[in-house]
Short mmCIF file of C-alpha atoms in Angstrom, two decimals:
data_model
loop_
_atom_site.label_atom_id
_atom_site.label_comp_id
_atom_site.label_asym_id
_atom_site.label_seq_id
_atom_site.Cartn_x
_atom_site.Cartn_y
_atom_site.Cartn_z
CA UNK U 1 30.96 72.73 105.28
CA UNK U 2 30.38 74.32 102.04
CA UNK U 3 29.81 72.71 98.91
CA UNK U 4 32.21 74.37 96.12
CA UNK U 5 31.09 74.23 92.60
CA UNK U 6 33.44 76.25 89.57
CA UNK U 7 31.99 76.73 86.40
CA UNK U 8 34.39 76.49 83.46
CA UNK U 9 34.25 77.90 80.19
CA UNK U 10 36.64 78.49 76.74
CA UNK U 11 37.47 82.75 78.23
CA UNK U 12 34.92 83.39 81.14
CA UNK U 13 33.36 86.09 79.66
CA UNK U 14 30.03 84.54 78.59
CA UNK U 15 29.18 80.98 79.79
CA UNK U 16 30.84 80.17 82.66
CA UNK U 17 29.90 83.82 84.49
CA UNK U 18 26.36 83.61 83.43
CA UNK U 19 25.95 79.50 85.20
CA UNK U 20 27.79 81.28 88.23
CA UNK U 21 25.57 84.22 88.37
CA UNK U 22 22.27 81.48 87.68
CA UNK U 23 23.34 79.28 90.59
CA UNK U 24 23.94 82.34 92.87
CA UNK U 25 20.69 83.93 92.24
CA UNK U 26 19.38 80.54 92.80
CA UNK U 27 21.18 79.76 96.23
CA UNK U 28 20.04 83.50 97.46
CA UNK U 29 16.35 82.90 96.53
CA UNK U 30 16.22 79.75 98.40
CA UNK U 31 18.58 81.01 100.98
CA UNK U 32 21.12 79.38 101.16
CA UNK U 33 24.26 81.19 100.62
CA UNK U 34 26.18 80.08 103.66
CA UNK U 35 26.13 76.40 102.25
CA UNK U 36 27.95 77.32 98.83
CA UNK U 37 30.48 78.83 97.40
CA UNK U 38 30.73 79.77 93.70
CA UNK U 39 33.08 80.44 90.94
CA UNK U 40 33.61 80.54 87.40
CA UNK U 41 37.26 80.31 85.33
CA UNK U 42 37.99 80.38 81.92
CA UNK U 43 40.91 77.75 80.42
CA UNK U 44 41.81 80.32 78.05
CA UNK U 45 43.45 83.34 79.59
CA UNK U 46 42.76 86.04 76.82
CA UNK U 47 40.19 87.54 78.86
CA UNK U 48 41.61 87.62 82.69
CA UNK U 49 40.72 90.59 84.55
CA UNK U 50 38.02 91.99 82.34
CA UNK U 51 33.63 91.95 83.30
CA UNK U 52 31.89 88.92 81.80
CA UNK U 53 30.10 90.32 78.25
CA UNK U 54 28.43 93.07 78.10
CA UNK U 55 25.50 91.15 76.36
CA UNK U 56 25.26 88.45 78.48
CA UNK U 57 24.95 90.85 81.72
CA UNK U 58 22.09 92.22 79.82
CA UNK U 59 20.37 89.38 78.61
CA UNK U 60 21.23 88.37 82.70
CA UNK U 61 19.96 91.91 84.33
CA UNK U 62 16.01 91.00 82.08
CA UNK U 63 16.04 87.92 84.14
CA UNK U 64 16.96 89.48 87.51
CA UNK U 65 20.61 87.88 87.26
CA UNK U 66 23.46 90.09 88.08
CA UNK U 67 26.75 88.94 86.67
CA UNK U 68 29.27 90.53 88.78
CA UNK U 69 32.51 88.41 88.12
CA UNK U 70 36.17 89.03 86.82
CA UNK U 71 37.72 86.93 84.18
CA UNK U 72 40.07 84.31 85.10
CA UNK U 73 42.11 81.44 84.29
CA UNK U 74 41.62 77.58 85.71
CA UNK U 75 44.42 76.97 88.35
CA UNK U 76 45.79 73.80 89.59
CA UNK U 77 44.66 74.64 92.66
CA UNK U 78 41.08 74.92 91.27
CA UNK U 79 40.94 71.22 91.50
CA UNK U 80 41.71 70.63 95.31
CA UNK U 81 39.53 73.80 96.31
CA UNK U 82 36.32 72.70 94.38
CA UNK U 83 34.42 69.60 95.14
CA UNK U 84 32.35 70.03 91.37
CA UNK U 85 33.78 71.53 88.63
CA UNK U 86 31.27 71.76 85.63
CA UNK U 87 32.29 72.70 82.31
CA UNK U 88 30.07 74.15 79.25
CA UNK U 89 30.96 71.87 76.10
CA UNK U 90 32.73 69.15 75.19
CA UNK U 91 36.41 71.35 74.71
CA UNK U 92 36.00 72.46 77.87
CA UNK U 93 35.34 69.03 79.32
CA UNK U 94 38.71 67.52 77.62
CA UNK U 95 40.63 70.85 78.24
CA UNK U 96 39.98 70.82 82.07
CA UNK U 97 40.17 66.75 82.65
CA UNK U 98 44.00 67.57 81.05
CA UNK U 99 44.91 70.32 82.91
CA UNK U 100 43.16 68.46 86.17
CA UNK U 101 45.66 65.07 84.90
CA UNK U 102 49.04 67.49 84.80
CA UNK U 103 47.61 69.13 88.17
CA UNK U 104 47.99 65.46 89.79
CA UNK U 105 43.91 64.49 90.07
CA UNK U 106 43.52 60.78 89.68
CA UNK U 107 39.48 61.05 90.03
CA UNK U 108 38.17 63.04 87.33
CA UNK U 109 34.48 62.66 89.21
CA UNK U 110 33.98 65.92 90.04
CA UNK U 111 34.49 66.97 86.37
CA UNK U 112 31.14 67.01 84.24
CA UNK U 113 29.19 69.18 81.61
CA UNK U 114 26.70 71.06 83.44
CA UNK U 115 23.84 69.95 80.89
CA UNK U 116 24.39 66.47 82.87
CA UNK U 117 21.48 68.02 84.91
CA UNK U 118 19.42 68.99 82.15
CA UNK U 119 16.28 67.09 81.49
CA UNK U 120 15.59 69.45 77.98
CA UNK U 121 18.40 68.55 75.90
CA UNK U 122 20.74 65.50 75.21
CA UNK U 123 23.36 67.56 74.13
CA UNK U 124 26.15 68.16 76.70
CA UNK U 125 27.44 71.46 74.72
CA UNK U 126 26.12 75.05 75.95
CA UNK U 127 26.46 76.80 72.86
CA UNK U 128 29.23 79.49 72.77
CA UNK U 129 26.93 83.00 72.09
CA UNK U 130 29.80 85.32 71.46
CA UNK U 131 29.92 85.41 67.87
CA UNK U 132 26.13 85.33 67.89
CA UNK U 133 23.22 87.48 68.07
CA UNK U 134 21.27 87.76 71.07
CA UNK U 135 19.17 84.80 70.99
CA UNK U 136 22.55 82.93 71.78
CA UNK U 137 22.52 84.85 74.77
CA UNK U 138 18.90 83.67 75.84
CA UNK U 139 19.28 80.41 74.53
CA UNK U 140 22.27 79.93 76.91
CA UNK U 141 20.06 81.61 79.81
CA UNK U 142 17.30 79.18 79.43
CA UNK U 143 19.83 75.98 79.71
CA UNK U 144 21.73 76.80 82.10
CA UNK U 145 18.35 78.34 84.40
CA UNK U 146 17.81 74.43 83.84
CA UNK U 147 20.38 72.96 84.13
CA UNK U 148 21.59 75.08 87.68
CA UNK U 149 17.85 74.15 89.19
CA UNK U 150 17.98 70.33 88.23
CA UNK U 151 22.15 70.84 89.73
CA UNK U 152 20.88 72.73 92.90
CA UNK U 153 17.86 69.95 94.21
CA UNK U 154 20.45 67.55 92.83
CA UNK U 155 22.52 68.46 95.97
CA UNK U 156 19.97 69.43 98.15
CA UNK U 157 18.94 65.81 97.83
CA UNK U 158 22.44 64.14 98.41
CA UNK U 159 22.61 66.49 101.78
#
């Protein structure tokens, strides 16, 4: 059975993309794409439909990351599909554990920052690099290359 992780950000165009395109990168180097599945949402809906940022498919592409998905809103349904949903700062967090309350989810365990895996920073807040320059971009590259490694032998440990 496949494990099914969603990455959640403020309007999937920067963060939540770029963790899904980490951890997929990740699963394909190691091979094991048959044991995942992957997504990324956005509890905002300004941005449905559109490519994640131009500048954080670049900053991506220098790593060898391709970020190839579409924009989209959190769903109710989000929460009975995924087994791990992992959001990018501490909005997001309170923002999905309501939505995940109104959607009728009385465990809120499978909701957590994804810098819970990080071993580099205490903070549990990816910073949000779209009004930034483009160290935001590589800043947020570096954490969540971290953070997705620490998440992926995390699992692979658990079985």
């Amino acid at each position: 059975m496949k494990k099914k992780i969603l990455f959640v950000c403020l309007g999937n165009i920067c963060r939540s993309p770029a963790a899904e395109g980490v951890f997929l990168n990740l699963i394909k180097k190691n091979n094991l794409e048959d044991q995942f599945y992957i997504d990324s949402a956005g509890t905002g809906g300004w941005h449905v439909g559109h490519q994640a940022d131009e500048r954080m498919r670049i900053a991506a592409q220098k790593r060898g990351i391709n970020i190839e998905s579409i924009a989209r809103k959190i769903t109710p349904d989000d929460f009975r599909i995924f087994d791990l949903i992992l959001t990018m700062d501490n909005q997001n967090l309170l923002e999905t554990n309501s939505l995940a309350k109104n959607a009728g989810l009385h465990s809120f365990e499978k909701i957590r920052p994804i810098l819970s895996y990080s071993m580099s920073t205490k903070s549990l807040e990816v910073p949000d690099p779209y009004y930034g320059g483009e160290n935001g971009f590589e800043k947020v590259l570096d954490l969540l290359e971290e953070s997705c490694q620490r998440l992926l032998e995390t699992i692979c440990v658990q079985g």
